[in-house]
Amino acid sequence: MTKIKRKNRYKKHLVHLFILPAALLYGVFQLYPLISAALNSFYSFNGFERVDFIGFQNFITLFTEKPYKDFFLNAFSHNWIYFFVTVITQLIISLILALIIHSKIKGKEFFKSMFFLPKLLSVIVIGFLFSLILNPTRGALNTLLEAIGLEAFTRPWLGDMSTALLSVIFVDSWASIGFSMLIFLAGLQAIDKEIFEAARIDGANSFTVLFRITIPMIGPALMIMTVLTFIGSFETFEYVFAMQGSSGGPYYSTDVLTTFFYRLAFGTVDGGQAIGLGSAVAVVLFIIIGMATSIILFVFKRKDFER
């Protein structure tokens, strides 16, 4: 009997070994860089070597000294613009597409595949293609505008400070809209059809059904996508880097916190505090995302509790 108990206890502990590879990968590629960045933010550096412990001096420099303060505030504002515009260009449009596909139309699977297809492409490929499309002299967009008599609207989309950031956001939203649509579609499919039938029997019109039943019932999907959109907007790097480079051109008009961090940590010849300041940016970014995510989750859960 004792041997059987020992054997069963051994089997229970053996199960934990299966999570060891995942835990090891998470520790090496997630926890270690996070802890290392947090520690680096409290040190000065000589190249890639820690020199002296300087406490919060990197954070003080980041928030009070020029040009670091100006670069940080500029990049921070662009991340907020990125988030709010993405909510419109990605979340709202993907919700509309999900509602259309969820209705009784033919070719649902085809449309789902077509909208999700850009998500499977490489960011570098998408960035390069849209750089060609938005080219001011030979780009397809300006050529099309000229062909239909709208020459007044042609412009250097990625070279104009007023349109560069919006162009990058549009490309990012275009590539990600299929994923958002599938999340909303899963939420719509989880709603019991009897609820809609009961609402129609009670005389509710389509507008009432949408805003009183459909949207409140897909609250969890909205919460997930709002959180993912915020995190993606503040962690965005690939599309800016692929289309505008690490400087966030033209004249830092597409600069975001991640490109600012990249220049400080890897793209500068300032060997004194570059990595320390870059780590400070990473820590601040982590705190911003953590606080904002907690607030979003709290707001959605509170609304769900009130309902």
Short mmCIF file of C-alpha atoms in Angstrom, two decimals:
data_model
loop_
_atom_site.label_atom_id
_atom_site.label_comp_id
_atom_site.label_asym_id
_atom_site.label_seq_id
_atom_site.Cartn_x
_atom_site.Cartn_y
_atom_site.Cartn_z
CA MET A 1 0.00 0.00 0.00
CA THR A 2 2.82 2.37 0.87
CA LYS A 3 4.55 1.63 -2.43
CA ILE A 4 1.34 2.44 -4.34
CA LYS A 5 1.02 5.79 -2.51
CA ARG A 6 4.64 6.62 -3.25
CA LYS A 7 4.13 5.72 -6.89
CA ASN A 8 1.04 7.91 -7.14
CA ARG A 9 2.85 10.78 -5.40
CA TYR A 10 5.75 10.38 -7.81
CA LYS A 11 3.36 10.56 -10.80
CA LYS A 12 1.80 13.76 -9.46
CA HIS A 13 5.20 15.43 -9.20
CA LEU A 14 6.23 14.04 -12.58
CA VAL A 15 3.48 16.10 -14.21
CA HIS A 16 5.22 19.30 -13.10
CA LEU A 17 8.25 18.42 -15.19
CA PHE A 18 6.22 18.97 -18.36
CA ILE A 19 6.00 22.71 -17.69
CA LEU A 20 9.75 22.94 -17.11
CA PRO A 21 10.71 23.63 -20.77
CA ALA A 22 8.12 26.42 -21.05
CA ALA A 23 9.13 27.86 -17.68
CA LEU A 24 12.79 27.75 -18.69
CA LEU A 25 12.13 29.58 -21.97
CA TYR A 26 9.96 32.14 -20.20
CA GLY A 27 12.63 32.73 -17.60
CA VAL A 28 15.46 33.11 -20.12
CA PHE A 29 13.64 35.25 -22.70
CA GLN A 30 11.15 37.17 -20.52
CA LEU A 31 12.08 37.36 -16.83
CA TYR A 32 15.84 37.69 -17.25
CA PRO A 33 15.67 40.62 -19.74
CA LEU A 34 13.07 42.33 -17.57
CA ILE A 35 15.11 42.02 -14.38
CA SER A 36 18.32 42.91 -16.22
CA ALA A 37 16.75 46.08 -17.68
CA ALA A 38 15.44 47.09 -14.27
CA LEU A 39 18.91 46.69 -12.73
CA ASN A 40 20.64 48.44 -15.64
CA SER A 41 18.47 51.52 -15.16
CA PHE A 42 20.23 52.18 -11.84
CA TYR A 43 23.77 52.07 -13.27
CA SER A 44 26.00 54.16 -15.48
CA PHE A 45 27.76 52.36 -18.32
CA ASN A 46 31.04 52.44 -20.12
CA GLY A 47 30.03 50.93 -23.43
CA PHE A 48 28.25 47.70 -22.45
CA GLU A 49 29.89 47.42 -19.03
CA ARG A 50 28.29 48.56 -15.79
CA VAL A 51 30.39 51.11 -13.97
CA ASP A 52 28.73 52.83 -11.01
CA PHE A 53 25.47 52.55 -9.15
CA ILE A 54 23.76 55.94 -9.60
CA GLY A 55 20.29 55.28 -8.17
CA PHE A 56 17.49 57.14 -9.95
CA GLN A 57 19.83 59.47 -11.84
CA ASN A 58 18.97 57.91 -15.21
CA PHE A 59 15.27 58.56 -14.57
CA ILE A 60 15.99 62.12 -13.43
CA THR A 61 18.04 62.72 -16.58
CA LEU A 62 15.30 61.23 -18.74
CA PHE A 63 12.58 63.50 -17.33
CA THR A 64 14.48 66.73 -16.70
CA GLU A 65 17.46 67.12 -19.05
CA LYS A 66 17.43 68.07 -22.72
CA PRO A 67 17.38 66.57 -25.29
CA TYR A 68 16.25 63.39 -23.50
CA LYS A 69 13.17 65.02 -21.98
CA ASP A 70 12.03 66.42 -25.35
CA PHE A 71 12.60 63.12 -27.15
CA PHE A 72 10.73 61.20 -24.44
CA LEU A 73 7.69 63.50 -24.41
CA ASN A 74 7.57 63.55 -28.21
CA ALA A 75 7.69 59.74 -28.43
CA PHE A 76 5.22 59.35 -25.55
CA SER A 77 2.67 61.59 -27.29
CA HIS A 78 3.04 59.60 -30.50
CA ASN A 79 2.28 56.36 -28.65
CA TRP A 80 -0.98 57.85 -27.40
CA ILE A 81 -1.87 59.02 -30.90
CA TYR A 82 -1.03 55.52 -32.13
CA PHE A 83 -3.44 54.01 -29.59
CA PHE A 84 -6.40 56.32 -30.20
CA VAL A 85 -6.13 56.16 -34.00
CA THR A 86 -5.74 52.38 -33.88
CA VAL A 87 -8.97 52.12 -31.86
CA ILE A 88 -10.74 53.77 -34.80
CA THR A 89 -8.90 52.22 -37.73
CA GLN A 90 -8.61 48.72 -36.28
CA LEU A 91 -11.09 47.98 -33.50
CA ILE A 92 -14.16 49.80 -34.84
CA ILE A 93 -13.66 48.65 -38.43
CA SER A 94 -12.90 45.06 -37.37
CA LEU A 95 -16.07 45.04 -35.22
CA ILE A 96 -18.12 46.22 -38.21
CA LEU A 97 -16.55 43.52 -40.38
CA ALA A 98 -17.27 40.88 -37.72
CA LEU A 99 -20.92 41.98 -37.56
CA ILE A 100 -21.21 41.76 -41.35
CA ILE A 101 -19.58 38.33 -41.56
CA HIS A 102 -21.66 37.09 -38.60
CA SER A 103 -24.83 37.96 -40.50
CA LYS A 104 -26.26 35.62 -43.10
CA ILE A 105 -23.96 36.29 -46.06
CA LYS A 106 -22.38 33.88 -48.50
CA GLY A 107 -18.66 33.17 -48.49
CA LYS A 108 -18.03 33.71 -44.76
CA GLU A 109 -14.98 31.45 -44.67
CA PHE A 110 -13.49 33.12 -47.74
CA PHE A 111 -13.81 36.62 -46.23
CA LYS A 112 -12.40 35.46 -42.89
CA SER A 113 -9.37 33.98 -44.64
CA MET A 114 -8.84 37.05 -46.81
CA PHE A 115 -9.00 39.50 -43.91
CA PHE A 116 -6.69 37.38 -41.75
CA LEU A 117 -4.14 36.75 -44.53
CA PRO A 118 -2.06 39.96 -43.94
CA LYS A 119 -1.40 38.83 -40.36
CA LEU A 120 0.57 35.89 -41.75
CA LEU A 121 2.94 38.09 -43.75
CA SER A 122 6.30 39.31 -42.45
CA VAL A 123 6.35 42.83 -41.02
CA ILE A 124 9.42 43.64 -43.12
CA VAL A 125 7.64 42.50 -46.29
CA ILE A 126 4.54 44.57 -45.47
CA GLY A 127 6.64 47.60 -44.56
CA PHE A 128 8.65 47.36 -47.78
CA LEU A 129 5.55 46.92 -49.96
CA PHE A 130 3.76 49.90 -48.45
CA SER A 131 6.92 51.99 -48.70
CA LEU A 132 6.70 51.37 -52.45
CA ILE A 133 2.96 52.02 -52.55
CA LEU A 134 3.38 55.32 -50.67
CA ASN A 135 6.41 56.43 -52.66
CA PRO A 136 5.85 60.11 -53.62
CA THR A 137 7.04 59.80 -57.24
CA ARG A 138 6.37 56.21 -58.37
CA GLY A 139 4.00 54.99 -55.67
CA ALA A 140 0.72 53.31 -56.59
CA LEU A 141 -1.35 55.57 -54.31
CA ASN A 142 -0.22 58.87 -55.80
CA THR A 143 -0.42 57.38 -59.31
CA LEU A 144 -4.03 56.36 -58.65
CA LEU A 145 -4.94 59.78 -57.26
CA GLU A 146 -3.46 61.45 -60.34
CA ALA A 147 -5.31 59.06 -62.65
CA ILE A 148 -8.71 59.95 -61.16
CA GLY A 149 -8.03 63.68 -61.13
CA LEU A 150 -7.17 64.14 -57.46
CA GLU A 151 -3.65 65.50 -57.90
CA ALA A 152 -4.26 67.97 -55.07
CA PHE A 153 -4.30 65.08 -52.60
CA THR A 154 -0.97 63.59 -53.67
CA ARG A 155 1.84 64.02 -51.18
CA PRO A 156 4.97 62.34 -49.82
CA TRP A 157 2.99 60.26 -47.35
CA LEU A 158 6.01 59.00 -45.40
CA GLY A 159 8.03 62.17 -45.91
CA ASP A 160 5.42 64.63 -44.67
CA MET A 161 5.42 65.20 -40.90
CA SER A 162 1.64 65.60 -40.88
CA THR A 163 0.93 62.23 -42.55
CA ALA A 164 3.91 59.99 -41.74
CA LEU A 165 2.67 58.67 -38.39
CA LEU A 166 -0.89 58.20 -39.65
CA SER A 167 0.45 56.27 -42.64
CA VAL A 168 2.40 53.88 -40.41
CA ILE A 169 -0.65 53.41 -38.17
CA PHE A 170 -2.81 52.66 -41.20
CA VAL A 171 -0.39 49.96 -42.39
CA ASP A 172 -0.24 48.40 -38.93
CA SER A 173 -4.05 48.44 -38.66
CA TRP A 174 -4.45 46.95 -42.13
CA ALA A 175 -2.19 44.04 -41.19
CA SER A 176 -3.86 43.43 -37.79
CA ILE A 177 -7.51 43.99 -38.60
CA GLY A 178 -8.13 40.32 -39.42
CA PHE A 179 -7.00 39.13 -36.00
CA SER A 180 -9.27 41.64 -34.22
CA MET A 181 -12.16 40.62 -36.46
CA LEU A 182 -11.75 36.94 -35.50
CA ILE A 183 -11.76 37.80 -31.78
CA PHE A 184 -14.99 39.79 -32.17
CA LEU A 185 -16.47 37.07 -34.35
CA ALA A 186 -15.77 34.48 -31.64
CA GLY A 187 -17.55 36.73 -29.13
CA LEU A 188 -20.56 37.12 -31.44
CA GLN A 189 -20.81 33.40 -32.03
CA ALA A 190 -20.87 32.78 -28.28
CA ILE A 191 -24.10 34.78 -27.85
CA ASP A 192 -27.20 32.61 -27.57
CA LYS A 193 -29.43 33.14 -30.64
CA GLU A 194 -32.53 32.89 -28.46
CA ILE A 195 -31.62 36.25 -26.92
CA PHE A 196 -31.87 37.93 -30.33
CA GLU A 197 -35.12 36.12 -31.10
CA ALA A 198 -36.64 37.25 -27.79
CA ALA A 199 -35.57 40.83 -28.48
CA ARG A 200 -37.20 40.82 -31.92
CA ILE A 201 -40.41 39.37 -30.49
CA ASP A 202 -40.43 42.27 -27.99
CA GLY A 203 -40.20 44.69 -30.92
CA ALA A 204 -36.55 45.75 -30.64
CA ASN A 205 -35.11 47.22 -33.83
CA SER A 206 -31.62 46.52 -35.20
CA PHE A 207 -30.15 49.62 -33.56
CA THR A 208 -31.46 48.61 -30.13
CA VAL A 209 -30.28 45.01 -30.55
CA LEU A 210 -26.80 46.20 -31.49
CA PHE A 211 -26.24 48.65 -28.64
CA ARG A 212 -28.36 47.03 -25.91
CA ILE A 213 -27.59 43.35 -26.53
CA THR A 214 -24.76 42.65 -28.98
CA ILE A 215 -22.09 45.09 -27.80
CA PRO A 216 -22.69 44.49 -24.05
CA MET A 217 -22.62 40.72 -24.63
CA ILE A 218 -19.23 40.85 -26.36
CA GLY A 219 -17.76 42.83 -23.47
CA PRO A 220 -15.02 40.24 -22.80
CA ALA A 221 -13.88 40.41 -26.44
CA LEU A 222 -13.88 44.21 -26.31
CA MET A 223 -11.84 44.10 -23.12
CA ILE A 224 -9.28 41.71 -24.60
CA MET A 225 -8.89 43.75 -27.78
CA THR A 226 -8.67 47.07 -25.93
CA VAL A 227 -5.87 45.70 -23.75
CA LEU A 228 -4.05 44.13 -26.70
CA THR A 229 -4.44 47.33 -28.73
CA PHE A 230 -3.00 49.45 -25.93
CA ILE A 231 -0.08 47.08 -25.39
CA GLY A 232 0.55 46.86 -29.13
CA SER A 233 0.40 50.65 -29.54
CA PHE A 234 2.98 51.25 -26.80
CA GLU A 235 5.20 48.34 -27.81
CA THR A 236 5.05 49.12 -31.52
CA PHE A 237 8.45 49.05 -33.16
CA GLU A 238 8.54 46.84 -36.25
CA TYR A 239 6.41 48.95 -38.61
CA VAL A 240 8.04 52.22 -37.59
CA PHE A 241 11.50 50.67 -37.95
CA ALA A 242 10.69 48.97 -41.27
CA MET A 243 9.16 52.05 -42.87
CA GLN A 244 10.93 55.00 -41.20
CA GLY A 245 14.04 53.61 -39.51
CA SER A 246 15.15 53.92 -35.89
CA SER A 247 15.16 57.73 -36.04
CA GLY A 248 11.39 57.80 -36.50
CA GLY A 249 11.63 60.24 -39.41
CA PRO A 250 10.94 62.65 -40.83
CA TYR A 251 12.39 64.75 -38.01
CA TYR A 252 11.16 62.33 -35.29
CA SER A 253 7.52 62.70 -36.38
CA THR A 254 7.04 58.90 -36.13
CA ASP A 255 9.31 58.40 -33.13
CA VAL A 256 7.81 56.18 -30.41
CA LEU A 257 9.14 55.00 -27.06
CA THR A 258 10.55 51.77 -28.46
CA THR A 259 12.55 53.52 -31.21
CA PHE A 260 13.72 56.07 -28.65
CA PHE A 261 14.85 53.18 -26.44
CA TYR A 262 16.58 51.52 -29.40
CA ARG A 263 18.58 54.64 -30.23
CA LEU A 264 19.62 55.14 -26.63
CA ALA A 265 20.62 51.56 -25.96
CA PHE A 266 22.08 50.47 -29.31
CA GLY A 267 22.20 53.30 -31.81
CA THR A 268 24.29 55.97 -30.12
CA VAL A 269 27.97 56.65 -29.57
CA ASP A 270 27.26 58.11 -26.14
CA GLY A 271 29.07 55.52 -24.03
CA GLY A 272 28.37 57.12 -20.66
CA GLN A 273 24.71 56.56 -19.87
CA ALA A 274 23.21 55.22 -23.10
CA ILE A 275 22.31 51.72 -21.92
CA GLY A 276 21.28 52.98 -18.49
CA LEU A 277 18.99 55.60 -20.02
CA GLY A 278 17.62 53.07 -22.50
CA SER A 279 16.85 50.70 -19.64
CA ALA A 280 15.13 53.54 -17.81
CA VAL A 281 12.90 54.06 -20.84
CA ALA A 282 12.11 50.33 -20.89
CA VAL A 283 11.19 50.37 -17.18
CA VAL A 284 8.95 53.44 -17.64
CA LEU A 285 7.29 51.75 -20.61
CA PHE A 286 6.70 48.61 -18.55
CA ILE A 287 5.11 50.66 -15.75
CA ILE A 288 2.88 52.58 -18.18
CA ILE A 289 1.62 49.40 -19.84
CA GLY A 290 1.09 47.67 -16.49
CA MET A 291 -0.87 50.58 -14.98
CA ALA A 292 -2.97 51.21 -18.09
CA THR A 293 -3.79 47.52 -18.50
CA SER A 294 -4.91 47.30 -14.86
CA ILE A 295 -7.14 50.37 -15.30
CA ILE A 296 -8.72 49.00 -18.49
CA LEU A 297 -9.41 45.63 -16.86
CA PHE A 298 -10.87 47.34 -13.77
CA VAL A 299 -13.20 49.54 -15.86
CA PHE A 300 -14.49 46.64 -17.95
CA LYS A 301 -14.97 44.34 -14.96
CA ARG A 302 -16.78 47.09 -13.05
CA LYS A 303 -19.16 47.65 -15.95
CA ASP A 304 -19.71 43.90 -16.23
CA PHE A 305 -20.48 43.78 -12.46
CA GLU A 306 -22.92 46.68 -12.75
CA ARG A 307 -24.80 44.87 -15.52
#
